[in-house]
């Protein structure tokens, strides 16, 4: 038999499951058949088999494609004025309670067409791909009403159809309480766990169900109500937990057998133990930690000691983590959370795959797994965490198909209304003082 493709003259970082190291294989080769890895090993043991296409990678390093397992990539508008407010001392929670925060993005997203969301999402996705992402998770949660939640999820599906990357969706109807339900929280939770979830599932739009358990968001009881409805439908669960305080989120996620609990800055020992027992992955989001100038770090050492797998993601969103650079997230995981480079990279590959329930299919280089590969111009895999802004990606192979990394695209210009002070001269605005 003839292989579809053979890549040679390269070094592999296999990140095999069940190990803890890089799994480096120097002077190696890797063969692809039907979109999957068919063979890999040292070049000298390469079987004398032919391939339809042969690619000489000239000493580049090949890792599994990166998996960004937690993003809010689809939204309209920007929250740059909140960034300025936070720099003046306002907290994320204060801004949220005053009707800004997530609700500001909800207002903009409700007003945006599917085309607009798709266009902006496409630009953001290009930035992720440019740094090696071949699988991305995208959440809803900026609609908080049935039509807009469905629109976000449909656009996420559309992105997955048109882009070569895989898109996994999470339904996040319990992201914030919309003001129209301020007097009746239970009615909103009923709507989300009932009609909204039902319609989204009926359209095939939901891969996982997520929620925001927090003082400024939803309670354990409210989240449990949604999780029971989701579990009854056999949907995998995950949870935004313990980001701003220890609300027992990690324990709740573990009790429901959630695939992951995310953020976790304030998770205590009981939460870590419960996650270890349930096999729940800890998704670390250093971009939000950084942007909110949080000082309390997730319990990394406890996760290590108790054997909780740690994933790393961008949390790309317009409020707490306007981060479209997975490699910067890797650097932050090392610098801010103290992960070793190998832990950070495993966190965006093999453990991120587990957090999405895709561990058997991708996340490491093993025969039979999907041939999602990132080809890097580096001298050692730790350099993926080391350089900032180096643009080291050379090539992606997605399902075995070579894909030239797209050029970076600016992500905001169409989202920003011109403010008077930014208007180009000559346009209506404040008249300049007349000079004599
Ligand atoms: N936690 C987060 O970090 C994002 N959502 C959440 O529940 C932030 C979303 C936003 O601020 O727009
Ligand atoms: Fe998030």
mmCIF file of C-alpha atoms in Angstrom, residues 59-395:
data_model
loop_
_atom_site.group_PDB
_atom_site.id
_atom_site.type_symbol
_atom_site.label_atom_id
_atom_site.label_comp_id
_atom_site.label_asym_id
_atom_site.label_seq_id
_atom_site.Cartn_x
_atom_site.Cartn_y
_atom_site.Cartn_z
ATOM 1 C CA UNK A 59 15.020 20.007 10.202
ATOM 2 C CA UNK A 60 11.857 21.687 11.497
ATOM 3 C CA UNK A 61 10.097 20.527 14.672
ATOM 4 C CA UNK A 62 6.644 18.957 14.458
ATOM 5 C CA UNK A 63 4.173 18.987 17.356
ATOM 6 C CA UNK A 64 0.500 18.069 17.511
ATOM 7 C CA UNK A 65 -1.626 21.006 16.328
ATOM 8 C CA UNK A 66 -2.483 23.278 19.260
ATOM 9 C CA UNK A 67 -5.930 22.966 20.810
ATOM 10 C CA UNK A 68 -7.449 26.144 22.265
ATOM 11 C CA UNK A 69 -10.034 24.490 24.518
ATOM 12 C CA UNK A 70 -11.664 27.615 26.023
ATOM 13 C CA UNK A 71 -12.581 30.682 23.943
ATOM 14 C CA UNK A 72 -15.400 33.190 23.613
ATOM 15 C CA UNK A 73 -14.289 33.956 20.061
ATOM 16 C CA UNK A 74 -17.632 35.168 18.715
ATOM 17 C CA UNK A 75 -18.863 38.547 19.884
ATOM 18 C CA UNK A 76 -19.455 42.057 18.600
ATOM 19 C CA UNK A 77 -17.987 45.303 19.849
ATOM 20 C CA UNK A 78 -15.038 46.004 22.072
ATOM 21 C CA UNK A 79 -14.672 46.757 25.770
ATOM 22 C CA UNK A 80 -11.649 48.997 25.575
ATOM 23 C CA UNK A 81 -13.303 51.638 27.748
ATOM 24 C CA UNK A 82 -13.577 49.064 30.557
ATOM 25 C CA UNK A 83 -9.890 48.367 30.164
ATOM 26 C CA UNK A 84 -9.309 52.044 30.805
ATOM 27 C CA UNK A 85 -11.726 52.010 33.775
ATOM 28 C CA UNK A 86 -9.956 49.032 35.316
ATOM 29 C CA UNK A 87 -6.646 50.837 34.952
ATOM 30 C CA UNK A 88 -8.235 53.688 36.935
ATOM 31 C CA UNK A 89 -9.077 51.216 39.708
ATOM 32 C CA UNK A 90 -12.566 49.839 38.913
ATOM 33 C CA UNK A 91 -12.831 46.074 39.368
ATOM 34 C CA UNK A 92 -14.228 43.569 36.864
ATOM 35 C CA UNK A 93 -17.040 42.708 39.305
ATOM 36 C CA UNK A 94 -17.938 46.392 39.890
ATOM 37 C CA UNK A 95 -18.172 47.048 36.171
ATOM 38 C CA UNK A 96 -20.352 43.948 35.746
ATOM 39 C CA UNK A 97 -22.683 44.986 38.591
ATOM 40 C CA UNK A 98 -23.066 48.433 37.011
ATOM 41 C CA UNK A 99 -24.451 46.824 33.839
ATOM 42 C CA UNK A 100 -21.197 46.773 31.865
ATOM 43 C CA UNK A 101 -18.954 43.754 31.490
ATOM 44 C CA UNK A 102 -20.530 40.739 29.845
ATOM 45 C CA UNK A 103 -23.832 42.655 29.403
ATOM 46 C CA UNK A 104 -22.077 45.329 27.333
ATOM 47 C CA UNK A 105 -20.981 42.635 24.888
ATOM 48 C CA UNK A 106 -24.442 41.068 25.002
ATOM 49 C CA UNK A 107 -26.015 44.323 23.820
ATOM 50 C CA UNK A 108 -23.564 44.601 20.929
ATOM 51 C CA UNK A 109 -23.906 40.932 19.985
ATOM 52 C CA UNK A 110 -27.700 40.998 20.008
ATOM 53 C CA UNK A 111 -27.511 43.869 17.526
ATOM 54 C CA UNK A 112 -25.018 42.142 15.228
ATOM 55 C CA UNK A 113 -26.004 40.079 12.188
ATOM 56 C CA UNK A 114 -24.777 36.527 11.653
ATOM 57 C CA UNK A 115 -22.659 37.797 8.735
ATOM 58 C CA UNK A 116 -20.952 40.347 10.917
ATOM 59 C CA UNK A 117 -20.253 37.801 13.673
ATOM 60 C CA UNK A 118 -18.889 35.379 11.104
ATOM 61 C CA UNK A 119 -16.632 37.968 9.509
ATOM 62 C CA UNK A 120 -15.120 39.074 12.802
ATOM 63 C CA UNK A 121 -14.860 35.508 14.097
ATOM 64 C CA UNK A 122 -12.995 34.517 10.949
ATOM 65 C CA UNK A 123 -10.406 37.252 11.500
ATOM 66 C CA UNK A 124 -9.878 36.210 15.101
ATOM 67 C CA UNK A 125 -9.601 32.551 14.154
ATOM 68 C CA UNK A 126 -6.894 33.429 11.627
ATOM 69 C CA UNK A 127 -4.800 34.832 14.452
ATOM 70 C CA UNK A 128 -5.127 31.592 16.406
ATOM 71 C CA UNK A 129 -4.249 29.460 13.378
ATOM 72 C CA UNK A 130 -1.247 31.640 12.696
ATOM 73 C CA UNK A 131 0.160 30.331 15.972
ATOM 74 C CA UNK A 132 -0.592 26.654 15.437
ATOM 75 C CA UNK A 133 -4.226 26.101 16.447
ATOM 76 C CA UNK A 134 -5.985 23.259 14.616
ATOM 77 C CA UNK A 135 -8.894 22.739 17.062
ATOM 78 C CA UNK A 136 -10.768 25.507 18.842
ATOM 79 C CA UNK A 137 -13.657 25.513 21.285
ATOM 80 C CA UNK A 138 -16.109 28.413 20.931
ATOM 81 C CA UNK A 139 -18.798 29.333 23.456
ATOM 82 C CA UNK A 140 -22.114 31.083 23.108
ATOM 83 C CA UNK A 141 -23.128 33.260 26.055
ATOM 84 C CA UNK A 142 -23.332 36.762 24.576
ATOM 85 C CA UNK A 143 -26.942 36.332 23.486
ATOM 86 C CA UNK A 144 -28.753 35.347 26.680
ATOM 87 C CA UNK A 145 -31.949 35.130 24.662
ATOM 88 C CA UNK A 146 -32.875 32.195 22.488
ATOM 89 C CA UNK A 147 -32.447 33.747 19.036
ATOM 90 C CA UNK A 148 -29.052 35.298 19.690
ATOM 91 C CA UNK A 149 -27.700 32.223 21.482
ATOM 92 C CA UNK A 150 -28.766 30.125 18.481
ATOM 93 C CA UNK A 151 -27.247 32.670 16.089
ATOM 94 C CA UNK A 152 -23.887 32.501 17.867
ATOM 95 C CA UNK A 153 -23.871 28.706 17.793
ATOM 96 C CA UNK A 154 -24.875 28.587 14.125
ATOM 97 C CA UNK A 155 -22.056 30.985 13.282
ATOM 98 C CA UNK A 156 -19.626 28.801 15.255
ATOM 99 C CA UNK A 157 -20.770 25.792 13.205
ATOM 100 C CA UNK A 158 -20.398 27.806 9.998
ATOM 101 C CA UNK A 159 -16.833 28.760 10.968
ATOM 102 C CA UNK A 160 -16.128 25.066 11.526
ATOM 103 C CA UNK A 161 -17.473 24.235 8.074
ATOM 104 C CA UNK A 162 -15.524 26.894 6.200
ATOM 105 C CA UNK A 163 -12.233 26.829 8.136
ATOM 106 C CA UNK A 164 -9.949 23.843 8.008
ATOM 107 C CA UNK A 165 -9.767 23.807 11.830
ATOM 108 C CA UNK A 166 -12.194 21.808 13.963
ATOM 109 C CA UNK A 167 -14.658 23.921 15.950
ATOM 110 C CA UNK A 168 -16.204 22.478 19.131
ATOM 111 C CA UNK A 169 -19.162 24.416 20.560
ATOM 112 C CA UNK A 170 -20.201 25.018 24.167
ATOM 113 C CA UNK A 171 -23.643 26.336 25.042
ATOM 114 C CA UNK A 172 -23.148 29.017 27.732
ATOM 115 C CA UNK A 173 -26.680 30.318 28.292
ATOM 116 C CA UNK A 174 -25.856 30.721 31.998
ATOM 117 C CA UNK A 175 -23.149 33.338 31.469
ATOM 118 C CA UNK A 176 -24.868 36.381 33.000
ATOM 119 C CA UNK A 177 -28.396 37.212 34.119
ATOM 120 C CA UNK A 178 -29.990 39.456 31.478
ATOM 121 C CA UNK A 179 -31.657 42.530 33.072
ATOM 122 C CA UNK A 180 -35.072 41.641 31.669
ATOM 123 C CA UNK A 181 -35.050 38.718 34.153
ATOM 124 C CA UNK A 182 -33.693 40.707 37.113
ATOM 125 C CA UNK A 183 -36.909 40.174 39.051
ATOM 126 C CA UNK A 184 -37.165 36.469 38.271
ATOM 127 C CA UNK A 185 -33.869 34.592 38.127
ATOM 128 C CA UNK A 186 -35.588 31.216 38.242
ATOM 129 C CA UNK A 187 -37.507 31.991 35.062
ATOM 130 C CA UNK A 188 -34.258 32.675 33.216
ATOM 131 C CA UNK A 189 -32.652 29.456 34.448
ATOM 132 C CA UNK A 190 -35.810 27.603 33.365
ATOM 133 C CA UNK A 191 -35.589 29.176 29.924
ATOM 134 C CA UNK A 192 -31.937 28.194 29.514
ATOM 135 C CA UNK A 193 -32.317 24.646 30.839
ATOM 136 C CA UNK A 194 -35.565 24.242 28.901
ATOM 137 C CA UNK A 195 -36.389 25.888 25.602
ATOM 138 C CA UNK A 196 -32.965 27.337 24.787
ATOM 139 C CA UNK A 197 -31.074 24.104 25.370
ATOM 140 C CA UNK A 198 -33.739 22.072 23.621
ATOM 141 C CA UNK A 199 -33.734 24.190 20.479
ATOM 142 C CA UNK A 200 -29.951 24.370 20.322
ATOM 143 C CA UNK A 201 -29.664 20.599 20.710
ATOM 144 C CA UNK A 202 -32.430 19.961 18.173
ATOM 145 C CA UNK A 203 -30.430 21.947 15.601
ATOM 146 C CA UNK A 204 -27.290 19.974 16.380
ATOM 147 C CA UNK A 205 -25.495 23.057 17.683
ATOM 148 C CA UNK A 206 -24.261 21.841 21.078
ATOM 149 C CA UNK A 207 -21.150 19.753 21.706
ATOM 150 C CA UNK A 208 -20.824 20.657 25.392
ATOM 151 C CA UNK A 209 -22.674 22.654 28.068
ATOM 152 C CA UNK A 210 -20.868 25.294 30.147
ATOM 153 C CA UNK A 211 -21.941 27.758 32.858
ATOM 154 C CA UNK A 212 -20.467 30.613 34.906
ATOM 155 C CA UNK A 213 -20.698 29.803 38.615
ATOM 156 C CA UNK A 214 -19.743 32.990 40.461
ATOM 157 C CA UNK A 215 -21.083 35.644 42.834
ATOM 158 C CA UNK A 216 -21.703 37.947 39.848
ATOM 159 C CA UNK A 217 -23.235 35.146 37.779
ATOM 160 C CA UNK A 218 -25.070 31.964 38.845
ATOM 161 C CA UNK A 219 -25.359 29.888 42.029
ATOM 162 C CA UNK A 220 -24.610 26.220 42.590
ATOM 163 C CA UNK A 221 -28.333 25.447 42.622
ATOM 164 C CA UNK A 222 -28.956 27.291 39.350
ATOM 165 C CA UNK A 223 -26.021 25.617 37.628
ATOM 166 C CA UNK A 224 -27.123 22.210 38.964
ATOM 167 C CA UNK A 225 -30.543 22.706 37.427
ATOM 168 C CA UNK A 226 -28.966 23.251 33.975
ATOM 169 C CA UNK A 227 -26.444 20.452 34.428
ATOM 170 C CA UNK A 228 -29.185 17.967 35.265
ATOM 171 C CA UNK A 229 -31.062 18.909 32.098
ATOM 172 C CA UNK A 230 -27.844 18.601 30.085
ATOM 173 C CA UNK A 231 -26.904 15.293 31.658
ATOM 174 C CA UNK A 232 -30.340 13.896 30.848
ATOM 175 C CA UNK A 233 -29.493 14.588 27.207
ATOM 176 C CA UNK A 234 -26.107 12.942 27.514
ATOM 177 C CA UNK A 235 -24.196 16.191 26.902
ATOM 178 C CA UNK A 236 -20.653 16.622 28.242
ATOM 179 C CA UNK A 237 -20.254 19.353 30.863
ATOM 180 C CA UNK A 238 -17.686 21.952 31.856
ATOM 181 C CA UNK A 239 -17.746 24.905 34.225
ATOM 182 C CA UNK A 240 -16.280 28.393 34.788
ATOM 183 C CA UNK A 241 -15.412 27.852 38.444
ATOM 184 C CA UNK A 242 -13.831 29.739 41.337
ATOM 185 C CA UNK A 243 -12.460 32.590 39.194
ATOM 186 C CA UNK A 244 -13.170 35.429 41.627
ATOM 187 C CA UNK A 245 -13.930 33.509 44.849
ATOM 188 C CA UNK A 246 -14.194 29.899 46.053
ATOM 189 C CA UNK A 247 -17.801 29.159 45.269
ATOM 190 C CA UNK A 248 -17.483 25.387 45.410
ATOM 191 C CA UNK A 249 -17.377 25.309 41.616
ATOM 192 C CA UNK A 250 -14.638 22.712 41.298
ATOM 193 C CA UNK A 251 -16.530 20.297 43.588
ATOM 194 C CA UNK A 252 -19.749 20.833 41.673
ATOM 195 C CA UNK A 253 -18.034 20.216 38.325
ATOM 196 C CA UNK A 254 -16.472 17.035 39.708
ATOM 197 C CA UNK A 255 -19.749 15.830 41.218
ATOM 198 C CA UNK A 256 -21.376 16.088 37.777
ATOM 199 C CA UNK A 257 -18.425 14.332 36.134
ATOM 200 C CA UNK A 258 -17.618 17.449 34.083
ATOM 201 C CA UNK A 259 -14.792 17.104 31.589
ATOM 202 C CA UNK A 260 -13.200 20.291 32.880
ATOM 203 C CA UNK A 261 -13.389 23.064 35.437
ATOM 204 C CA UNK A 262 -11.890 26.322 34.217
ATOM 205 C CA UNK A 263 -10.116 29.347 35.839
ATOM 206 C CA UNK A 264 -9.835 27.919 39.419
ATOM 207 C CA UNK A 265 -7.771 30.719 41.001
ATOM 208 C CA UNK A 266 -9.702 30.344 44.283
ATOM 209 C CA UNK A 267 -10.223 26.575 44.310
ATOM 210 C CA UNK A 268 -9.408 25.071 47.703
ATOM 211 C CA UNK A 269 -8.045 21.677 48.657
ATOM 212 C CA UNK A 270 -11.451 19.947 48.684
ATOM 213 C CA UNK A 271 -12.077 21.112 45.125
ATOM 214 C CA UNK A 272 -8.735 19.824 43.891
ATOM 215 C CA UNK A 273 -9.328 16.464 45.576
ATOM 216 C CA UNK A 274 -12.801 16.155 44.041
ATOM 217 C CA UNK A 275 -11.393 16.960 40.588
ATOM 218 C CA UNK A 276 -8.640 14.372 41.002
ATOM 219 C CA UNK A 277 -11.169 11.696 41.942
ATOM 220 C CA UNK A 278 -13.489 12.541 39.059
ATOM 221 C CA UNK A 279 -10.717 12.926 36.471
ATOM 222 C CA UNK A 280 -11.852 16.509 35.746
ATOM 223 C CA UNK A 281 -9.238 18.518 33.815
ATOM 224 C CA UNK A 282 -8.150 21.904 35.244
ATOM 225 C CA UNK A 283 -8.217 24.490 32.436
ATOM 226 C CA UNK A 284 -5.851 27.347 33.303
ATOM 227 C CA UNK A 285 -6.521 30.749 31.749
ATOM 228 C CA UNK A 286 -3.524 32.970 32.451
ATOM 229 C CA UNK A 287 -4.759 35.672 30.033
ATOM 230 C CA UNK A 288 -7.708 36.493 32.316
ATOM 231 C CA UNK A 289 -5.471 36.338 35.397
ATOM 232 C CA UNK A 290 -3.119 38.806 33.722
ATOM 233 C CA UNK A 291 -5.721 41.222 32.363
ATOM 234 C CA UNK A 292 -7.622 41.379 35.664
ATOM 235 C CA UNK A 293 -4.361 41.833 37.562
ATOM 236 C CA UNK A 294 -5.349 38.918 39.757
ATOM 237 C CA UNK A 295 -2.764 38.028 42.372
ATOM 238 C CA UNK A 296 -4.097 34.703 43.587
ATOM 239 C CA UNK A 297 -2.783 31.854 41.442
ATOM 240 C CA UNK A 298 -4.601 28.588 40.812
ATOM 241 C CA UNK A 299 -3.381 25.786 43.115
ATOM 242 C CA UNK A 300 -0.825 24.463 40.621
ATOM 243 C CA UNK A 301 1.284 22.545 43.119
ATOM 244 C CA UNK A 302 -1.815 20.781 44.479
ATOM 245 C CA UNK A 303 -2.937 19.871 40.965
ATOM 246 C CA UNK A 304 0.485 18.340 40.364
ATOM 247 C CA UNK A 305 0.570 16.459 43.670
ATOM 248 C CA UNK A 306 -2.933 15.077 43.292
ATOM 249 C CA UNK A 307 -2.517 14.228 39.620
ATOM 250 C CA UNK A 308 -5.071 16.658 38.138
ATOM 251 C CA UNK A 309 -4.308 17.193 34.437
ATOM 252 C CA UNK A 310 -3.767 20.879 33.591
ATOM 253 C CA UNK A 311 -4.808 22.390 30.256
ATOM 254 C CA UNK A 312 -3.970 25.928 29.092
ATOM 255 C CA UNK A 313 -6.193 28.104 26.862
ATOM 256 C CA UNK A 314 -6.523 31.719 25.732
ATOM 257 C CA UNK A 315 -10.067 32.412 27.074
ATOM 258 C CA UNK A 316 -10.166 34.836 24.108
ATOM 259 C CA UNK A 317 -12.961 37.309 24.929
ATOM 260 C CA UNK A 318 -13.511 41.071 24.780
ATOM 261 C CA UNK A 319 -13.588 41.595 28.557
ATOM 262 C CA UNK A 320 -11.242 39.634 30.767
ATOM 263 C CA UNK A 321 -8.894 38.190 28.159
ATOM 264 C CA UNK A 322 -8.546 39.968 24.800
ATOM 265 C CA UNK A 323 -5.852 37.446 23.910
ATOM 266 C CA UNK A 324 -5.612 36.011 20.417
ATOM 267 C CA UNK A 325 -2.181 34.505 20.849
ATOM 268 C CA UNK A 326 -1.981 30.923 22.101
ATOM 269 C CA UNK A 327 1.819 31.118 22.264
ATOM 270 C CA UNK A 328 1.542 34.125 24.586
ATOM 271 C CA UNK A 329 -0.837 32.076 26.739
ATOM 272 C CA UNK A 330 1.867 29.376 26.946
ATOM 273 C CA UNK A 331 4.419 31.971 27.995
ATOM 274 C CA UNK A 332 2.011 33.375 30.605
ATOM 275 C CA UNK A 333 1.304 29.883 31.959
ATOM 276 C CA UNK A 334 5.035 29.548 32.618
ATOM 277 C CA UNK A 335 5.741 33.083 33.831
ATOM 278 C CA UNK A 336 2.592 33.735 35.873
ATOM 279 C CA UNK A 337 1.596 30.241 37.028
ATOM 280 C CA UNK A 338 4.985 28.551 37.181
ATOM 281 C CA UNK A 339 4.269 25.767 34.703
ATOM 282 C CA UNK A 340 7.275 24.134 33.135
ATOM 283 C CA UNK A 341 7.358 24.586 29.355
ATOM 284 C CA UNK A 342 6.607 20.916 28.821
ATOM 285 C CA UNK A 343 3.570 21.179 31.126
ATOM 286 C CA UNK A 344 2.326 24.263 29.289
ATOM 287 C CA UNK A 345 2.655 22.666 25.850
ATOM 288 C CA UNK A 346 1.028 19.440 27.045
ATOM 289 C CA UNK A 347 -1.693 21.714 28.420
ATOM 290 C CA UNK A 348 -2.467 23.056 24.961
ATOM 291 C CA UNK A 349 -2.317 19.673 23.251
ATOM 292 C CA UNK A 350 -2.880 16.381 25.040
ATOM 293 C CA UNK A 351 -4.703 17.765 28.095
ATOM 294 C CA UNK A 352 -6.726 20.263 26.069
ATOM 295 C CA UNK A 353 -7.943 17.355 23.941
ATOM 296 C CA UNK A 354 -9.065 15.557 27.108
ATOM 297 C CA UNK A 355 -10.866 18.684 28.298
ATOM 298 C CA UNK A 356 -12.897 18.521 25.081
ATOM 299 C CA UNK A 357 -13.493 14.775 25.298
ATOM 300 C CA UNK A 358 -11.253 14.256 22.253
ATOM 301 C CA UNK A 359 -8.326 12.546 23.966
ATOM 302 C CA UNK A 360 -8.617 9.353 21.962
ATOM 303 C CA UNK A 361 -8.627 11.240 18.671
ATOM 304 C CA UNK A 362 -6.015 14.008 18.893
ATOM 305 C CA UNK A 363 -3.629 15.985 21.093
ATOM 306 C CA UNK A 364 -0.549 13.791 20.726
ATOM 307 C CA UNK A 365 1.364 12.173 17.903
ATOM 308 C CA UNK A 366 0.444 8.502 17.929
ATOM 309 C CA UNK A 367 -0.486 6.040 15.220
ATOM 310 C CA UNK A 368 -4.231 6.162 14.612
ATOM 311 C CA UNK A 369 -4.679 9.733 15.859
ATOM 312 C CA UNK A 370 -5.763 12.572 13.602
ATOM 313 C CA UNK A 371 -2.920 14.031 11.548
ATOM 314 C CA UNK A 372 -3.245 17.584 12.913
ATOM 315 C CA UNK A 373 0.341 18.778 12.921
ATOM 316 C CA UNK A 374 2.124 22.067 13.505
ATOM 317 C CA UNK A 375 5.529 22.580 11.894
ATOM 318 C CA UNK A 376 7.793 25.044 13.712
ATOM 319 C CA UNK A 377 11.043 26.775 12.858
ATOM 320 C CA UNK A 378 12.593 26.425 16.320
ATOM 321 C CA UNK A 379 15.618 24.744 17.873
ATOM 322 C CA UNK A 380 13.855 23.209 20.882
ATOM 323 C CA UNK A 381 10.157 22.803 21.755
ATOM 324 C CA UNK A 382 10.494 24.932 24.932
ATOM 325 C CA UNK A 383 10.965 27.878 22.555
ATOM 326 C CA UNK A 384 7.205 27.768 21.971
ATOM 327 C CA UNK A 385 6.896 29.185 25.506
ATOM 328 C CA UNK A 386 9.985 31.364 25.420
ATOM 329 C CA UNK A 387 9.742 33.823 22.545
ATOM 330 C CA UNK A 388 7.123 36.570 22.485
ATOM 331 C CA UNK A 389 5.933 37.653 19.068
ATOM 332 C CA UNK A 390 8.384 35.460 17.150
ATOM 333 C CA UNK A 391 5.925 34.032 14.631
ATOM 334 C CA UNK A 392 7.656 30.622 14.493
ATOM 335 C CA UNK A 393 4.973 28.606 12.695
ATOM 336 C CA UNK A 394 5.920 27.372 9.262
ATOM 337 C CA UNK A 395 3.115 25.073 8.205
#
